[in-house]
Short mmCIF file of C-alpha atoms and ligand atoms in Angstrom, two decimals:
data_model
loop_
_atom_site.label_atom_id
_atom_site.label_comp_id
_atom_site.label_asym_id
_atom_site.label_seq_id
_atom_site.Cartn_x
_atom_site.Cartn_y
_atom_site.Cartn_z
CA UNK A 253 0.00 0.00 0.00
CA UNK A 254 2.81 2.32 0.99
CA UNK A 255 4.56 2.41 -2.36
CA UNK A 256 1.32 1.58 -4.24
CA UNK A 257 -0.31 4.81 -3.10
CA UNK A 258 2.83 6.75 -3.91
CA UNK A 259 2.90 5.30 -7.45
CA UNK A 260 -0.76 6.07 -8.02
CA UNK A 261 -0.50 9.67 -6.91
CA UNK A 262 2.75 10.12 -8.75
CA UNK A 263 0.89 9.11 -11.91
CA UNK A 264 -2.04 11.38 -11.03
CA UNK A 265 0.29 14.28 -10.37
CA UNK A 266 1.27 14.06 -14.05
CA UNK A 267 -2.29 14.01 -15.38
CA UNK A 268 -2.99 17.28 -17.15
CA UNK A 269 -6.73 16.58 -17.18
CA UNK A 270 -6.96 16.15 -13.39
CA UNK A 271 -4.70 19.10 -12.90
CA UNK A 272 -7.02 21.34 -14.91
CA UNK A 273 -10.05 20.02 -13.04
CA UNK A 274 -8.47 20.42 -9.61
CA UNK A 275 -7.12 23.86 -10.45
CA UNK A 276 -10.59 25.00 -11.39
CA UNK A 277 -12.32 23.85 -8.19
CA UNK A 278 -9.63 23.37 -5.56
CA UNK A 279 -9.27 27.00 -4.49
CA UNK A 280 -12.43 28.54 -5.89
CA UNK A 281 -14.07 29.30 -2.51
CA UNK A 282 -13.16 29.77 1.12
CA UNK A 283 -14.15 26.14 1.82
CA UNK A 284 -12.69 24.56 -1.31
CA UNK A 285 -10.73 21.37 -0.70
CA UNK A 286 -7.20 22.48 -1.48
CA UNK A 287 -7.42 25.23 1.13
CA UNK A 288 -7.12 22.66 3.87
CA UNK A 289 -3.48 22.16 2.85
CA UNK A 290 -2.59 25.35 0.95
CA UNK A 291 -2.85 28.80 2.47
CA UNK A 292 -4.04 30.49 -0.73
CA UNK A 293 -2.92 31.47 -4.19
CA UNK A 294 -1.72 34.99 -3.37
CA UNK A 295 0.90 36.44 -1.06
CA UNK A 296 -1.82 38.35 0.76
CA UNK A 297 -3.68 35.16 1.58
CA UNK A 298 -0.47 33.53 2.78
CA UNK A 299 0.27 36.48 5.04
CA UNK A 300 -3.22 36.37 6.49
CA UNK A 301 -2.78 32.66 7.30
CA UNK A 302 0.70 33.33 8.67
CA UNK A 303 -0.52 36.13 10.94
CA UNK A 304 -3.19 33.91 12.40
CA UNK A 305 -0.69 31.11 13.07
CA UNK A 306 1.82 33.52 14.55
CA UNK A 307 -0.82 34.92 16.88
CA UNK A 308 -1.33 31.39 18.20
CA UNK A 309 2.33 30.93 19.04
CA UNK A 310 3.58 29.08 15.96
CA UNK A 311 6.79 29.71 14.08
CA UNK A 312 6.46 29.76 10.30
CA UNK A 313 8.14 29.13 7.03
CA UNK A 314 6.53 30.32 3.81
CA UNK A 315 6.84 28.33 0.62
CA UNK A 316 5.95 29.94 -2.68
CA UNK A 317 4.89 26.80 -4.49
CA UNK A 318 6.52 25.83 -7.75
CA UNK A 319 8.85 23.16 -9.06
CA UNK A 320 10.25 21.54 -12.19
CA UNK A 321 10.59 24.67 -14.28
CA UNK A 322 12.07 24.05 -17.70
CA UNK A 323 12.96 27.50 -19.03
CA UNK A 324 15.20 30.34 -17.97
CA UNK A 325 12.21 32.71 -18.01
CA UNK A 326 10.26 30.58 -15.55
CA UNK A 327 13.27 30.23 -13.24
CA UNK A 328 13.77 34.00 -13.40
CA UNK A 329 10.13 34.66 -12.63
CA UNK A 330 10.21 32.35 -9.59
CA UNK A 331 13.40 34.03 -8.36
CA UNK A 332 11.79 37.45 -8.70
CA UNK A 333 8.73 36.21 -6.82
CA UNK A 334 10.95 35.15 -3.92
CA UNK A 335 12.76 38.49 -3.92
CA UNK A 336 9.39 40.22 -3.88
CA UNK A 337 8.18 37.91 -1.10
CA UNK A 338 11.17 38.92 1.02
CA UNK A 339 10.19 42.60 0.67
CA UNK A 340 6.56 41.89 1.46
CA UNK A 341 7.43 39.79 4.51
CA UNK A 342 9.75 42.47 5.85
CA UNK A 343 6.96 45.04 5.48
CA UNK A 344 4.35 42.74 7.03
CA UNK A 345 6.24 41.85 10.18
CA UNK A 346 5.78 38.10 9.58
CA UNK A 347 8.64 35.87 10.67
CA UNK A 348 11.54 35.95 8.21
CA UNK A 349 11.76 32.35 7.16
CA UNK A 350 11.18 30.86 3.69
CA UNK A 351 11.46 27.46 2.03
CA UNK A 352 12.17 26.83 -1.64
CA UNK A 353 13.00 24.16 -4.19
CA UNK A 354 15.95 24.17 -6.57
CA UNK A 355 13.94 22.84 -9.52
CA UNK A 356 11.92 26.03 -9.17
CA UNK A 357 15.07 28.08 -9.61
CA UNK A 358 16.47 26.41 -12.70
CA UNK A 359 18.60 23.50 -11.51
CA UNK A 360 17.32 21.54 -14.52
CA UNK A 361 18.63 24.22 -16.85
CA UNK A 362 22.07 24.27 -15.32
CA UNK A 363 23.76 24.43 -11.98
CA UNK A 364 25.25 27.92 -12.53
CA UNK A 365 21.83 29.43 -13.29
CA UNK A 366 20.46 27.89 -10.13
CA UNK A 367 23.33 29.16 -7.97
CA UNK A 368 22.96 32.62 -9.51
CA UNK A 369 19.26 32.63 -8.71
CA UNK A 370 19.90 31.41 -5.18
CA UNK A 371 22.36 34.24 -4.68
CA UNK A 372 19.84 36.77 -5.97
CA UNK A 373 17.50 35.54 -3.24
CA UNK A 374 20.12 35.12 -0.52
CA UNK A 375 21.55 38.63 -0.87
CA UNK A 376 18.37 40.43 0.26
CA UNK A 377 17.49 37.50 2.55
CA UNK A 378 20.79 37.82 4.37
CA UNK A 379 20.49 41.59 4.56
CA UNK A 380 17.13 41.26 6.28
CA UNK A 381 18.04 38.38 8.58
CA UNK A 382 16.02 35.66 6.87
CA UNK A 383 16.54 31.93 7.19
CA UNK A 384 16.21 30.10 3.86
CA UNK A 385 15.55 26.36 3.83
CA UNK A 386 16.21 24.36 0.69
CA UNK A 387 13.60 21.60 0.42
CA UNK A 388 14.79 18.21 -0.77
CA UNK A 389 13.18 16.88 -3.94
CA UNK A 390 13.25 13.40 -5.46
CA UNK A 391 16.45 11.40 -5.64
CA UNK A 392 17.75 12.54 -9.06
CA UNK A 393 18.21 15.92 -7.32
CA UNK A 394 19.75 14.82 -4.02
CA UNK A 395 23.39 15.13 -5.03
CA UNK A 396 23.00 18.39 -6.94
CA UNK A 397 20.93 19.94 -4.17
CA UNK A 398 23.66 19.13 -1.67
CA UNK A 399 26.34 20.42 -4.06
CA UNK A 400 24.53 23.72 -4.53
CA UNK A 401 24.05 23.95 -0.77
CA UNK A 402 27.75 23.35 -0.09
CA UNK A 403 28.79 25.85 -2.77
CA UNK A 404 26.66 28.51 -1.12
CA UNK A 405 28.01 27.51 2.30
CA UNK A 406 31.59 27.88 0.99
CA UNK A 407 30.58 31.34 -0.25
CA UNK A 408 29.83 32.13 3.40
CA UNK A 409 26.06 32.17 3.26
CA UNK A 410 25.02 31.06 6.72
CA UNK A 411 21.31 31.76 6.95
CA UNK A 412 20.60 28.61 4.99
CA UNK A 413 19.63 25.04 5.80
CA UNK A 414 18.76 21.84 4.01
CA UNK A 415 16.18 19.06 4.25
CA UNK A 416 17.28 15.41 4.33
CA UNK A 417 15.07 12.33 3.87
CA UNK A 418 15.27 9.22 6.06
CA UNK A 419 13.88 7.18 3.15
CA UNK A 420 17.22 7.41 1.31
CA UNK A 421 20.04 4.99 2.08
CA UNK A 422 22.66 7.72 1.67
CA UNK A 423 21.18 10.06 4.27
CA UNK A 424 23.24 8.77 7.18
CA UNK A 425 26.39 10.07 5.46
CA UNK A 426 24.67 13.31 4.46
CA UNK A 427 23.61 13.96 8.05
CA UNK A 428 27.17 13.41 9.17
CA UNK A 429 28.50 15.80 6.53
CA UNK A 430 26.00 18.52 7.44
CA UNK A 431 26.87 18.09 11.13
CA UNK A 432 30.55 18.51 10.28
CA UNK A 433 29.78 21.71 8.39
CA UNK A 434 27.63 22.99 11.24
CA UNK A 435 24.62 23.29 8.93
CA UNK A 436 21.02 23.12 10.02
CA UNK A 437 19.12 20.02 8.88
CA UNK A 438 15.39 19.51 8.59
CA UNK A 439 14.80 15.77 8.94
CA UNK A 440 11.82 14.39 6.95
CA UNK A 441 10.79 10.87 5.96
CA UNK A 442 10.61 11.73 2.23
CA UNK A 443 7.56 12.47 0.12
CA UNK A 444 8.59 10.97 -3.22
CA UNK A 445 8.29 7.58 -4.86
CA UNK A 446 11.84 6.30 -5.11
CA UNK A 447 13.55 3.26 -6.64
CA UNK A 448 14.72 0.47 -4.31
CA UNK A 449 18.29 1.05 -5.39
CA UNK A 450 18.43 4.34 -3.46
CA UNK A 451 15.59 4.17 -0.93
CA UNK A 452 14.12 1.75 1.60
CA UNK A 453 11.04 0.18 0.05
CA UNK A 454 9.44 -0.66 3.42
CA UNK A 455 7.89 2.05 5.56
CA UNK A 456 9.15 0.31 8.72
CA UNK A 457 12.72 0.83 7.49
CA UNK A 458 12.08 4.48 6.66
CA UNK A 459 10.71 4.93 10.19
CA UNK A 460 13.63 3.09 11.78
CA UNK A 461 16.07 5.28 9.83
CA UNK A 462 14.15 8.38 10.95
CA UNK A 463 14.48 7.30 14.57
CA UNK A 464 18.23 6.70 14.19
CA UNK A 465 18.87 10.00 12.42
CA UNK A 466 16.71 11.93 14.85
CA UNK A 467 18.91 10.71 17.72
CA UNK A 468 22.11 11.67 15.85
CA UNK A 469 20.79 15.11 14.97
CA UNK A 470 19.55 15.86 18.46
CA UNK A 471 22.87 14.78 19.94
CA UNK A 472 25.31 16.23 17.39
CA UNK A 473 23.35 18.46 15.02
CA UNK A 474 23.00 22.23 14.85
CA UNK A 475 19.51 23.34 15.78
CA UNK A 476 17.86 20.47 13.86
CA UNK A 477 14.25 20.52 12.72
CA UNK A 478 12.27 17.37 13.46
CA UNK A 479 9.71 17.61 10.66
CA UNK A 480 7.07 14.92 11.08
CA UNK A 481 3.48 14.36 12.15
CA UNK A 482 4.33 10.93 13.53
CA UNK A 483 3.55 10.80 17.27
CA UNK A 484 6.07 7.98 17.79
CA UNK A 485 8.92 10.13 16.43
CA UNK A 486 7.75 13.14 18.39
CA UNK A 487 7.75 11.09 21.58
CA UNK A 488 11.23 9.82 20.76
CA UNK A 489 12.47 13.39 20.24
CA UNK A 490 11.04 14.42 23.58
CA UNK A 491 12.65 11.42 25.28
CA UNK A 492 16.11 12.69 24.28
CA UNK A 493 15.67 15.46 26.86
CA UNK A 494 17.24 18.13 24.71
CA UNK A 495 16.45 21.69 25.81
CA UNK A 496 13.46 22.98 23.79
CA UNK A 497 15.44 25.97 22.47
CA UNK A 498 18.05 23.70 20.82
CA UNK A 499 15.73 22.24 18.19
CA UNK A 500 12.31 22.69 16.67
CA UNK A 501 9.43 20.57 15.51
CA UNK A 502 7.96 21.28 12.10
CA UNK A 503 4.66 20.25 10.54
CA UNK A 504 2.75 21.05 7.38
CA UNK A 505 -0.07 23.55 7.20
CA UNK A 506 -3.41 21.85 7.87
CA UNK A 507 -1.99 18.52 9.05
CA UNK A 508 -2.36 17.32 12.67
CA UNK A 509 -3.34 20.77 13.87
CA UNK A 510 -4.24 19.22 17.25
CA UNK A 511 -0.71 17.93 17.73
CA UNK A 512 0.78 21.23 16.52
CA UNK A 513 -1.19 23.13 19.14
CA UNK A 514 -0.43 20.76 21.99
CA UNK A 515 3.33 20.95 21.35
CA UNK A 516 3.17 24.75 21.50
CA UNK A 517 1.23 24.52 24.76
CA UNK A 518 3.96 22.32 26.20
CA UNK A 519 6.55 24.98 25.35
CA UNK A 520 8.15 23.39 22.29
CA UNK A 521 9.06 25.36 19.18
CA UNK A 522 6.68 24.38 16.44
CA UNK A 523 7.19 25.69 12.92
CA UNK A 524 4.35 25.41 10.42
CA UNK A 525 5.27 25.08 6.76
CA UNK A 526 2.86 27.38 4.93
CA UNK A 527 2.64 26.72 1.17
CA UNK A 528 0.92 29.18 -1.14
CA UNK A 529 0.72 30.10 -4.83
CA UNK A 530 -1.03 28.91 -7.94
CA UNK A 531 1.27 25.91 -8.55
CA UNK A 532 -0.21 23.82 -5.75
CA UNK A 533 -1.26 20.69 -7.62
CA UNK A 534 1.90 18.51 -7.26
CA UNK A 535 2.17 19.52 -3.59
CA UNK A 536 -1.43 18.47 -2.99
CA UNK A 537 -0.84 15.13 -4.74
CA UNK A 538 2.06 14.38 -2.38
CA UNK A 539 -0.19 15.07 0.61
CA UNK A 540 -2.74 12.62 -0.79
CA UNK A 541 -0.09 9.98 -1.41
CA UNK A 542 1.04 10.17 2.22
CA UNK A 543 -2.43 9.52 3.48
CA UNK A 544 -4.96 8.10 1.06
CA UNK A 545 -7.69 8.87 3.65
CA UNK A 546 -7.26 12.47 2.49
CA UNK A 547 -8.86 11.43 -0.77
CA UNK A 548 -12.11 10.77 1.12
CA UNK A 549 -11.81 14.20 2.72
CA UNK A 550 -11.36 15.83 -0.68
CA UNK A 551 -14.02 13.76 -2.44
CA UNK A 552 -16.49 14.71 0.30
CA UNK A 553 -15.64 18.35 -0.19
CA UNK A 554 -15.93 18.21 -3.96
CA UNK A 555 -19.32 16.51 -3.74
CA UNK A 556 -20.58 19.05 -1.22
CA UNK A 557 -19.39 21.85 -3.47
CA UNK A 558 -21.07 20.30 -6.51
CA UNK A 559 -24.37 19.96 -4.58
CA UNK A 560 -24.06 23.52 -3.40
CA UNK A 561 -23.69 24.72 -6.99
CA UNK A 562 -26.78 22.83 -8.08
CA UNK A 563 -28.89 24.52 -5.45
C1 LIG B 192 7.76 20.90 7.65
C2 LIG B 192 7.88 19.80 6.68
C3 LIG B 192 8.70 19.97 5.58
C4 LIG B 192 8.85 18.94 4.65
N1 LIG B 192 9.75 19.06 3.63
C5 LIG B 192 10.00 18.01 2.83
C6 LIG B 192 11.05 18.04 1.87
O1 LIG B 192 11.78 19.01 1.75
N2 LIG B 192 11.21 16.94 1.09
C7 LIG B 192 10.43 15.82 1.22
O2 LIG B 192 10.64 14.83 0.50
N3 LIG B 192 9.43 15.78 2.11
C8 LIG B 192 9.20 16.83 2.91
N4 LIG B 192 8.20 16.74 3.86
C9 LIG B 192 7.23 15.63 3.80
C10 LIG B 192 7.73 14.40 4.51
O3 LIG B 192 8.78 13.83 3.79
C11 LIG B 192 6.62 13.35 4.66
O4 LIG B 192 6.18 12.95 3.39
C12 LIG B 192 5.42 13.83 5.45
O5 LIG B 192 5.78 14.62 6.52
C13 LIG B 192 4.63 12.62 6.01
O6 LIG B 192 5.43 11.86 6.84
P1 LIG B 192 5.37 11.90 8.45
O7 LIG B 192 6.75 12.11 8.94
O8 LIG B 192 4.39 12.87 8.91
O9 LIG B 192 5.03 10.41 8.87
P2 LIG B 192 3.95 9.36 8.40
O10 LIG B 192 4.36 8.09 9.05
O11 LIG B 192 3.77 9.38 6.93
O12 LIG B 192 2.63 9.90 9.07
C14 LIG B 192 2.46 9.91 10.48
C15 LIG B 192 1.06 10.42 10.78
O13 LIG B 192 0.96 11.78 10.39
C16 LIG B 192 -0.29 12.07 9.83
N5 LIG B 192 -0.08 12.47 8.41
C17 LIG B 192 1.04 12.31 7.69
N6 LIG B 192 0.88 12.82 6.46
C18 LIG B 192 -0.39 13.27 6.39
C19 LIG B 192 -1.15 13.89 5.38
N7 LIG B 192 -0.67 14.14 4.18
N8 LIG B 192 -2.43 14.23 5.67
C20 LIG B 192 -2.95 13.98 6.89
N9 LIG B 192 -2.27 13.39 7.88
C21 LIG B 192 -1.01 13.04 7.65
C22 LIG B 192 -1.11 10.83 9.96
O14 LIG B 192 -1.80 10.91 11.18
C23 LIG B 192 -0.05 9.74 10.00
O15 LIG B 192 -0.49 8.58 10.65
C24 LIG B 192 8.09 17.74 4.81
C25 LIG B 192 7.28 17.57 5.93
C26 LIG B 192 7.19 18.56 6.87
C27 LIG B 192 6.35 18.31 8.08
#
């Protein structure tokens, strides 16, 4: 089921027909289904959601959704959007923390373009005291993402961090390397369908690796982010008795809001990943793949919306 669901939603994420359909209905109204997981299509909507989370004691990271761009123009446009987002966030008083993906910034075009674009974002980000997290994408991008990260690190950018996935066999070494550098790691299980040659096919092994890496990061890492909704992993993190200011928990917007709130109440740092923008379809498909029960949630919503329209 684990990899079956991932394969199915991977295929669906490539369906242009479903994409058009979902894009038409998913965000149309306040109650439309995609809004459960995506803060909105505009920066203003994202800021509104961010303000409300901030008021309830959450930390934030904003992700302007987009990935897999194929042309220089698209990569440029995404870079400009991030630069603009930095200005808007500074003016709005929202926490200065953003997440981004390298395939959004032209890594498929070439590495130099991507590094250039990253620098165009990091210059104003650094000036304004932002933290910029590079999300980790599927395994064809692992090595290049880490190379770009290390190049930027060598160029003395320090307000940056990376995400690493426990699903990948190589991650143990990558965690070690990041710890040696003194870089901040966000530990995730991994949202992509991966071949057996590079990733653990069984969920139990992905979980066991997460538990191992979590211990290493909490003992030897530099302000690690434990990014999971899994209560077992959260309990394990707590059991390490690390001071709450030396690490943070992270969860996705709209997922396990109960658990998010209770961790804040207990005095832990809890960062919510707030995605927004018009390119939300692949992100939504990954959320469905992680938990097929979400399909029922969305189907229910779509049906209700359809009935509502008929009335
Ligand atoms: C802040 C943050 C940033 C992330 N960044 C990346 C990244 O850069 N690269 C990457 O590959 N992945 C990223 N992910 C996704 C991650 O890899 C997992 O796919 C995702 O978090 C689900 O795994 P889990 O750790 O929550 O554990 P699971 O074992 O999958 O889930 C544990 C429990 O969490 C709840 N849950 C999990 N997912 C959902 C969902 N979609 N809807 C509803 N409930 C759910 C369920 O109650 C489930 O039983 C990120 C996740 C977070 C929280």
